[in-house]
XYZ file of C-alpha atoms in Angstrom:
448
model
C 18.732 -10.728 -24.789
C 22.039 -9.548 -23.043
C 23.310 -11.038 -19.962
C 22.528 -7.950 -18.298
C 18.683 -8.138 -19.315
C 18.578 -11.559 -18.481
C 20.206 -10.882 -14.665
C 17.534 -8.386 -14.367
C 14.574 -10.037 -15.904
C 15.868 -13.040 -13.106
C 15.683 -9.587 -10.242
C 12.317 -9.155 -11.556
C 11.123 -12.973 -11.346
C 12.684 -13.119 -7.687
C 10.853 -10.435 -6.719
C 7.374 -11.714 -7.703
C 8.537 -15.402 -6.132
C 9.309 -13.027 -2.329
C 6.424 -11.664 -2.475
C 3.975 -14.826 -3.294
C 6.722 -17.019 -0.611
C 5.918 -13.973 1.624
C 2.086 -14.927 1.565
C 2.544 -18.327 1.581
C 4.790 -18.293 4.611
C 2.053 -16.006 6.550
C -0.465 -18.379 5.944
C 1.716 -21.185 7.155
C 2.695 -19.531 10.558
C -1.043 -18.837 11.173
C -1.983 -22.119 10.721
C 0.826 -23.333 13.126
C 0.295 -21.043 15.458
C -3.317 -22.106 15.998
C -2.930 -25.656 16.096
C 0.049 -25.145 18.592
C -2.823 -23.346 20.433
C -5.175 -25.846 20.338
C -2.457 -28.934 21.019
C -0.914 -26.903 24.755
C -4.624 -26.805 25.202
C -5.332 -30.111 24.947
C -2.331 -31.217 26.636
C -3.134 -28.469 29.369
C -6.899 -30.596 29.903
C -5.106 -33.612 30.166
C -2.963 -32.751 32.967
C -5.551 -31.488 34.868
C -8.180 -34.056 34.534
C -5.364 -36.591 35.574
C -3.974 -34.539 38.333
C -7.962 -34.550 39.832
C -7.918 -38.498 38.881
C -5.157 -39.556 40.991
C -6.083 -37.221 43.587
C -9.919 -39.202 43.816
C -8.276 -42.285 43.471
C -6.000 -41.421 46.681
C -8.898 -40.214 48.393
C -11.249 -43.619 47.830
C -9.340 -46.621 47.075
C -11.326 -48.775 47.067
C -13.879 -47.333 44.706
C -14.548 -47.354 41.066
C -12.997 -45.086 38.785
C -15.264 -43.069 37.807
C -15.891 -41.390 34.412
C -14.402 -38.244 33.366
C -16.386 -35.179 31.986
C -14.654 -32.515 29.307
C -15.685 -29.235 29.282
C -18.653 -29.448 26.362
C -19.961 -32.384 28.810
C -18.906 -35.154 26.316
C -17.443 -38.625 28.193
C -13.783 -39.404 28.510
C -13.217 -42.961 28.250
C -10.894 -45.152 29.752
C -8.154 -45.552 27.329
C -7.136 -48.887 29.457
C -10.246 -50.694 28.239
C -9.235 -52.758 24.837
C -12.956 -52.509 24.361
C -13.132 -48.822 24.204
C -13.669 -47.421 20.990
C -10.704 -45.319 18.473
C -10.607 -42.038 19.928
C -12.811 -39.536 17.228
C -10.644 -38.349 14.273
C -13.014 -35.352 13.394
C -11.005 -32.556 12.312
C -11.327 -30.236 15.778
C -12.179 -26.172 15.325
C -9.211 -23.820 14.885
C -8.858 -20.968 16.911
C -8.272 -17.356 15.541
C -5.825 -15.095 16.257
C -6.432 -12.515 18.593
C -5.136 -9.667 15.983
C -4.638 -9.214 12.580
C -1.937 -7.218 11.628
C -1.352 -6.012 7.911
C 1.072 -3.288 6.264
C -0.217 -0.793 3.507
C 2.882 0.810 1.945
C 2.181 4.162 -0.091
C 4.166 6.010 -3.133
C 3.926 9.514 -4.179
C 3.761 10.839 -7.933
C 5.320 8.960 -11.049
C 5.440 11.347 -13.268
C 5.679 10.398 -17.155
C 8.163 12.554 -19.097
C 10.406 12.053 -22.077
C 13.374 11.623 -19.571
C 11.739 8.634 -17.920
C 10.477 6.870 -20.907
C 13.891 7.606 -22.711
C 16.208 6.112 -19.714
C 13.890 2.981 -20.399
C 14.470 2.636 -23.769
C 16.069 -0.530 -24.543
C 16.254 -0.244 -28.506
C 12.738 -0.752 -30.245
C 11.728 -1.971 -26.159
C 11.556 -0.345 -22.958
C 12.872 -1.901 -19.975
C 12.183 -0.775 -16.372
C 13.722 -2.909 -14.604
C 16.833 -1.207 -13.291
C 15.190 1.898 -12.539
C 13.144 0.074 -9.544
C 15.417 -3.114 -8.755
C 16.112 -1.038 -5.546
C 13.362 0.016 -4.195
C 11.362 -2.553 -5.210
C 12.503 -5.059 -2.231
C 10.292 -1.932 -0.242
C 7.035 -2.292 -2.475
C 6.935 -5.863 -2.313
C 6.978 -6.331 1.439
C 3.745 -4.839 2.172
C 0.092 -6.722 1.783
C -1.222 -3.467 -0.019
C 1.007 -1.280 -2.244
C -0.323 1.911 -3.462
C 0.673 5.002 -5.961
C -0.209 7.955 -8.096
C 0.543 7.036 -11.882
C 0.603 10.916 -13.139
C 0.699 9.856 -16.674
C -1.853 7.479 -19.263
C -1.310 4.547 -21.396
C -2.653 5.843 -24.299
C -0.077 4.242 -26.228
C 2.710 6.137 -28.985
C 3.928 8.374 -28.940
C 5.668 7.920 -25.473
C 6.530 10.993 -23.234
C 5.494 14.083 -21.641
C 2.737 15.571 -24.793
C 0.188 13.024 -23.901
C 1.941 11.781 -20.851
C 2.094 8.404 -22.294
C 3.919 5.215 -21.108
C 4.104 1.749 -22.789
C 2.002 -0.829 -21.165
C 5.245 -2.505 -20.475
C 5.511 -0.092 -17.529
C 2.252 -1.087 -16.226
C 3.001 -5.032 -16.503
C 6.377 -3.930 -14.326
C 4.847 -2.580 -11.821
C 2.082 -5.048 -10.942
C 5.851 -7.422 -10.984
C 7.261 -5.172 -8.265
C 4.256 -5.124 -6.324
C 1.863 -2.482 -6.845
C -1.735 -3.371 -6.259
C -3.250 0.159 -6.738
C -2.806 3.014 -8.768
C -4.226 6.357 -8.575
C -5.859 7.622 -11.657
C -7.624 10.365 -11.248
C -4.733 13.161 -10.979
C -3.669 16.069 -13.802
C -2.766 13.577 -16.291
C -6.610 11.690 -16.441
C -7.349 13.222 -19.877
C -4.459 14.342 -21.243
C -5.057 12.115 -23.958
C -8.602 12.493 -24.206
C -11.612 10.153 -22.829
C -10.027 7.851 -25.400
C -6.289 8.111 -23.869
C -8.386 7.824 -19.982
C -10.049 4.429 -20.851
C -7.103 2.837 -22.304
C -5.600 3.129 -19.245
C -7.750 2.306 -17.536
C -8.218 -1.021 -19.612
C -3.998 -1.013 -19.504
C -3.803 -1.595 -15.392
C -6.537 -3.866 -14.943
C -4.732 -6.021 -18.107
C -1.354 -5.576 -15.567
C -3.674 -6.845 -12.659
C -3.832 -3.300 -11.455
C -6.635 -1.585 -9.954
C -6.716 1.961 -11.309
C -8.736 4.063 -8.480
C -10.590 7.295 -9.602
C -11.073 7.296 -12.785
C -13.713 5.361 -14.761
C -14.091 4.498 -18.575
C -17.526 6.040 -18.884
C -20.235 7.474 -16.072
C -22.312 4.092 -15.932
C -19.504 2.526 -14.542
C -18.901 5.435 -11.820
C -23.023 4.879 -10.666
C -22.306 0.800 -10.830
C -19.229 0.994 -8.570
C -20.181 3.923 -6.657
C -16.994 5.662 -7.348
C -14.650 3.344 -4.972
C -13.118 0.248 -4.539
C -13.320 -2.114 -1.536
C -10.350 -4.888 -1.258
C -9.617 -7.740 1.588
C -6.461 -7.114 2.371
C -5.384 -10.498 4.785
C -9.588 -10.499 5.801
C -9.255 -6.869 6.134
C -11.693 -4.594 4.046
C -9.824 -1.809 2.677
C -12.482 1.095 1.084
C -10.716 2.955 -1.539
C -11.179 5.960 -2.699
C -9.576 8.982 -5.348
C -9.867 12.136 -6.569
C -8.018 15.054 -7.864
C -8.481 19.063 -7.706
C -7.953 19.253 -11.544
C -7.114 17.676 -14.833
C -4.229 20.557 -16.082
C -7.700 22.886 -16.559
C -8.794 20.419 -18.974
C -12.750 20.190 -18.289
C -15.005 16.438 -19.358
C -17.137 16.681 -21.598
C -20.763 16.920 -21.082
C -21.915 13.550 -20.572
C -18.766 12.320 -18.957
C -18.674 14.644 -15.494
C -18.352 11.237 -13.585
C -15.549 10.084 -15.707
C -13.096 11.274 -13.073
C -13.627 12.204 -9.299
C -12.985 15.339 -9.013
C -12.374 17.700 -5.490
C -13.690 20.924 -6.913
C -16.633 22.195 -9.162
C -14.598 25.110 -10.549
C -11.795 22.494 -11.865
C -11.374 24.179 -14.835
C -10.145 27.877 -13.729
C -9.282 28.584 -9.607
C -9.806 25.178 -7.477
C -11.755 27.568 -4.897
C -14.901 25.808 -4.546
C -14.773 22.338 -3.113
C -17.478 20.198 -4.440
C -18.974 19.154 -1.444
C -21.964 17.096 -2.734
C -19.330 14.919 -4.969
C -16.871 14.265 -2.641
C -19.831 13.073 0.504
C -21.909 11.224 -2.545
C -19.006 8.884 -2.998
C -17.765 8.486 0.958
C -21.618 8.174 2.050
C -22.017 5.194 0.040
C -18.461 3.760 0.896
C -19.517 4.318 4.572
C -22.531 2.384 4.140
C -20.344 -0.942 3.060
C -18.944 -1.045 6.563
C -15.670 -1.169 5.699
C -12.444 -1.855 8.364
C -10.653 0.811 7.094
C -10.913 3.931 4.511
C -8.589 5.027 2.413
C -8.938 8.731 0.439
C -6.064 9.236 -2.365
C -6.055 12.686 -2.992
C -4.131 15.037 -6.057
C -4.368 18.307 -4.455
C -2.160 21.171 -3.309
C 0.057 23.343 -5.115
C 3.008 22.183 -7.366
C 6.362 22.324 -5.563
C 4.658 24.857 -2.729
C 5.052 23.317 0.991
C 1.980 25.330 2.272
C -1.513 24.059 2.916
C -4.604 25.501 1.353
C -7.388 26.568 3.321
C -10.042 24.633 0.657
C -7.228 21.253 1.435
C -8.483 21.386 4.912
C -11.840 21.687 4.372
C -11.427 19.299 2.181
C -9.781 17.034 4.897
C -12.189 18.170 7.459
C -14.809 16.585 5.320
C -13.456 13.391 4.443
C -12.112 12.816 8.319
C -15.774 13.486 9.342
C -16.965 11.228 6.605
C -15.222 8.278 7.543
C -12.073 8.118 5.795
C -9.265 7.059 7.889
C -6.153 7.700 5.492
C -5.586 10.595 3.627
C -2.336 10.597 1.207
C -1.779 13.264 -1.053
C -0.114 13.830 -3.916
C 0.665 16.571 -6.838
C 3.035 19.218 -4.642
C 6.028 16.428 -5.862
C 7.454 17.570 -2.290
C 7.087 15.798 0.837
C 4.958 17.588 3.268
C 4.026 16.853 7.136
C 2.294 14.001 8.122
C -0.153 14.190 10.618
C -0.797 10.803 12.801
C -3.513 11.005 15.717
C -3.382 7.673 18.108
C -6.577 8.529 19.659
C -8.471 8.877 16.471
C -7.059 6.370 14.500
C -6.373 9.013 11.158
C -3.249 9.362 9.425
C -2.902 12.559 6.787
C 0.092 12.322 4.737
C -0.159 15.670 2.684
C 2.280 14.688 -0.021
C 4.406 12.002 -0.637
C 6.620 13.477 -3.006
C 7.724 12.321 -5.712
C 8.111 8.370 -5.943
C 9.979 9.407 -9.350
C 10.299 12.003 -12.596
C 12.857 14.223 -13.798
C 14.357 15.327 -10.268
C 15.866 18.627 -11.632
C 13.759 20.650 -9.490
C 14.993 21.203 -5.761
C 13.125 19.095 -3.414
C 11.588 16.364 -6.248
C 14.799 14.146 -6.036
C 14.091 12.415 -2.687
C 10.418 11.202 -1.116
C 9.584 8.379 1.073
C 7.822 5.136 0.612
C 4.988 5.133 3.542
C 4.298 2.365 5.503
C 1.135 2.453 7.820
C 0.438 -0.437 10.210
C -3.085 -1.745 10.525
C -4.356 -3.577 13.332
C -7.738 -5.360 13.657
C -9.183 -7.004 17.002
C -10.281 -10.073 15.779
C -12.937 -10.562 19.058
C -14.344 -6.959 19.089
C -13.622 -6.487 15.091
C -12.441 -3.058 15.569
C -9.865 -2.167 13.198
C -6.940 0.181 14.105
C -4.234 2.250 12.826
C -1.231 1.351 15.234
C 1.829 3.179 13.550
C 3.836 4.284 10.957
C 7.129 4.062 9.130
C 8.633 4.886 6.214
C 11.864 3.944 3.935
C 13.392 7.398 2.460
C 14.128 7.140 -1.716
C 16.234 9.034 -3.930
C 16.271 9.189 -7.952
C 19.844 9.622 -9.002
C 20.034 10.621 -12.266
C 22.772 9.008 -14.951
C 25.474 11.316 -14.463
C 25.698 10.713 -10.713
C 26.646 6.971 -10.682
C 29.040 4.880 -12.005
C 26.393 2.035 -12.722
C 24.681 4.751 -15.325
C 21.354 5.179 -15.559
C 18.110 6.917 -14.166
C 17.287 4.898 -10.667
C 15.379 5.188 -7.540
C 17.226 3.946 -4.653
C 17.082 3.890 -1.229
C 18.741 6.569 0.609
C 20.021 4.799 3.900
C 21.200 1.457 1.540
C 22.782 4.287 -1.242
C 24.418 6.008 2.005
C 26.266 2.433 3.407
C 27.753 1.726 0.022
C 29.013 4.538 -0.612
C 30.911 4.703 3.022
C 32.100 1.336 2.200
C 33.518 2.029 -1.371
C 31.262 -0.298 -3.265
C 31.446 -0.681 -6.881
C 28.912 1.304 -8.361
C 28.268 3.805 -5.487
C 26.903 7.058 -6.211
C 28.994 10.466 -6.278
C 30.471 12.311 -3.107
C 27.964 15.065 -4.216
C 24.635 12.410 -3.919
C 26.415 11.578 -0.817
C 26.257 14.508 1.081
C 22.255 15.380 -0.787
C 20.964 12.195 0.421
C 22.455 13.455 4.094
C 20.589 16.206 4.162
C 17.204 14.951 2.305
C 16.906 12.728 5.480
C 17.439 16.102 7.196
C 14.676 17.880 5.510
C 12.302 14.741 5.325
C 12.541 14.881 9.385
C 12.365 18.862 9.283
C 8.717 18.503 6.758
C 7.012 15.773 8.578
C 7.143 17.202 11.382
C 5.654 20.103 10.677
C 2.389 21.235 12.190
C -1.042 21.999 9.760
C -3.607 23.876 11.722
């Protein structure tokens, strides 16, 4: 192994040690925060059973002391008295925090081509590494991390024909912190119900949890066609589906392979399969879940407009208790739609998290991250805000450091103004400046 491999294997290994530190040090401030709770508490019943003591005792000198009472009626003794008994060492009930908050970050499409397998190649290996050492500092600080995998692992050969990617990919990005990946998207069967279960079988192997698909229509009626996660003691329903499969229809047998948005898949993706879609949500709805999440691969490729059957489609789900809606398959960013009052966010498309980036638009996205609040007294659960970190894949020519890479685009921006080695090109400069531009411009817009 080069020295360069073995720097980046150590990236890699940081990485996972953040993110588990991350957790740990959570759990830690919790549990000091409540028992800082219950100790000013204590201290707080002290001082005011004492202040009431010496104010008796001023009152009636010359009678007895009397006992003191705590507030669940139990006697205080008189710590004076040698013959008193050890005060009780039972462990004493901790008190929960008034909120939970957790952070669910969301990717757009990564799309499998022979461009991103061969930038990977690292002789007879493939290394990703360097293409996410970036952004992955992004992925790894969230509690839930979520993207569309628009390709199989259905094993050689690699690329674009069968949209295959080594399972090496898979194992790198359960390392850089992605929990879920959408399955179900124009890719599913590419390489046949046999390509569809091997990757299926490839994520869960990565520690993955592939969401949509499903390696044969049993499984679909055992799992109901969802996924439900605690996310911090949150319970995070999950749910995908996608408007097509690059008009490649299942076979008989095997409709419930995939969850699919409309009935006419195959040919015009006019009419929305109602029945499908409110089968699956009624039955996530009846779990109770905190929070719903709908992945959906819909739209029109590299189009910014919004179908009318995409919000029906929304409509539906919104009414049927999802909460989240994020879209994928335009590979453009489109307007996000965030309602306070209602608690939904619809993120239309995400873009492209990373491919090719040779068509206009495709070469920067955004990495979503939606704030979820629960009340821990009244157990209502909340959507409270969002953010999200722009990205941009600069392609090998555009970079001293070589290379196909996602970075970030505010990080890429700084080093470049302050002449760092390996900063990207006075031309990635000034795109990056204006994909912030048109990610503000597209978010912003309105959908009716």
């Amino acid at each position: 192994m080069t020295p360069e491999r073995d720097d980046r294997q150590y990236q890699l290994e940081k990485r996972r040690q953040e993110r588990k530190a991350r957790a740990e040090q959570r759990k830690k401030q919790e549990k000091a925060r409540r028992e800082l709770m219950l100790r000013l508490g204590g201290v707080a019943l002290v001082i005011l059973m004492v202040t009431g003591l010496i104010f008796w005792v001023s009152r009636h000198p010359q009678e007895q002391i009397p006992s003191l009472t705590s507030a669940s009626g139990e006697t205080v003794q008189d710590q004076t008295d040698p013959a008193q008994p050890e005060p009780s060492t039972e462990p004493q009930p901790t008190q929960q925090e008034p909120t939970t908050v957790i952070h669910i970050k969301a990717a757009g499409d990564l799309n499998i081509t022979d461009q991103v397998i061969s930038n990977a190649a690292s002789g007879a290996t493939y290394d990703f590494t360097r293409t996410f050492l970036d952004v992955a500092p992004v992925l790894t600080d969230a509690d839930l991390t979520l993207l569309n995998f628009e390709g199989t692992l259905a094993g050689e050969p690699y690329g674009v024909s069968r949209g295959s990617a080594p399972q090496v990919l898979a194992d790198h990005l359960a390392a850089i912190g992605v929990d879920v990946v959408q399955t179900a998207n124009s890719a599913s069967i590419r390489a046949g119900l046999l390509g569809l279960q091997s990757t299926i079988d490839g994520f869960y192997h990565a520690g993955i949890v592939p969401l949509g698909t499903f390696a044969d229509p049993e499984i679909f009626r055992k799992t109901g066609g969802y996924t439900i996660l605690d996310v911090q003691g949150i319970r995070v329903a999950l749910v995908g589906f996608t408007k097509g499969m690059d008009n490649l229809g299942l076979p008989e047998g095997s409709e419930d392979c995939v969850n699919l948005l409309y009935t006419d898949y195959v040919t015009d993706y006019q009419k929305v399969d109602s029945d499908g879609i409110n089968r699956v949500l009624k039955k996530v709805a009846a779990e109770e879940p905190d929070i719903t999440i709908a992945m959906v691969h819909w739209g029109s490729e590299n189009k910014e407009e919004i179908s009318d059957t995409q919000k029906r489609i929304r409509n539906m789900m919104l009414s049927g208790g999802v909460d989240i809606i994020l879209g994928t398959h335009p590979h453009l960013v489109q307007t996000i739609d965030y309602d306070p009052s209602a608690s939904t966010l619809v993120a239309y498309s995400l873009g492209d998290f990373y491919g090719d980036a040779k068509t206009a638009g495709t070469e920067y996205s955004l990495v979503l991250d939606i704030e979820i609040t629960r009340d821990n007294e009244t157990g209502e659960t909340t959507i409270t805000g969002y953010d999200y970190t722009p990205i941009y894949t600069v392609l090998p020519e555009q970079s001293a450091q070589g290379g196909q890479r996602v970075v970030r685009i505010r990080e890429a921006m700084a080093q470049y103004e302050g002449n760092h080695i390996g900063k990207v090109t006075e031309e990635v400069y000034n795109s990056m400046a204006y994909a912030l531009t048109r990610l503000e411009e597209r978010i912003a817009q309105k959908v009716e």
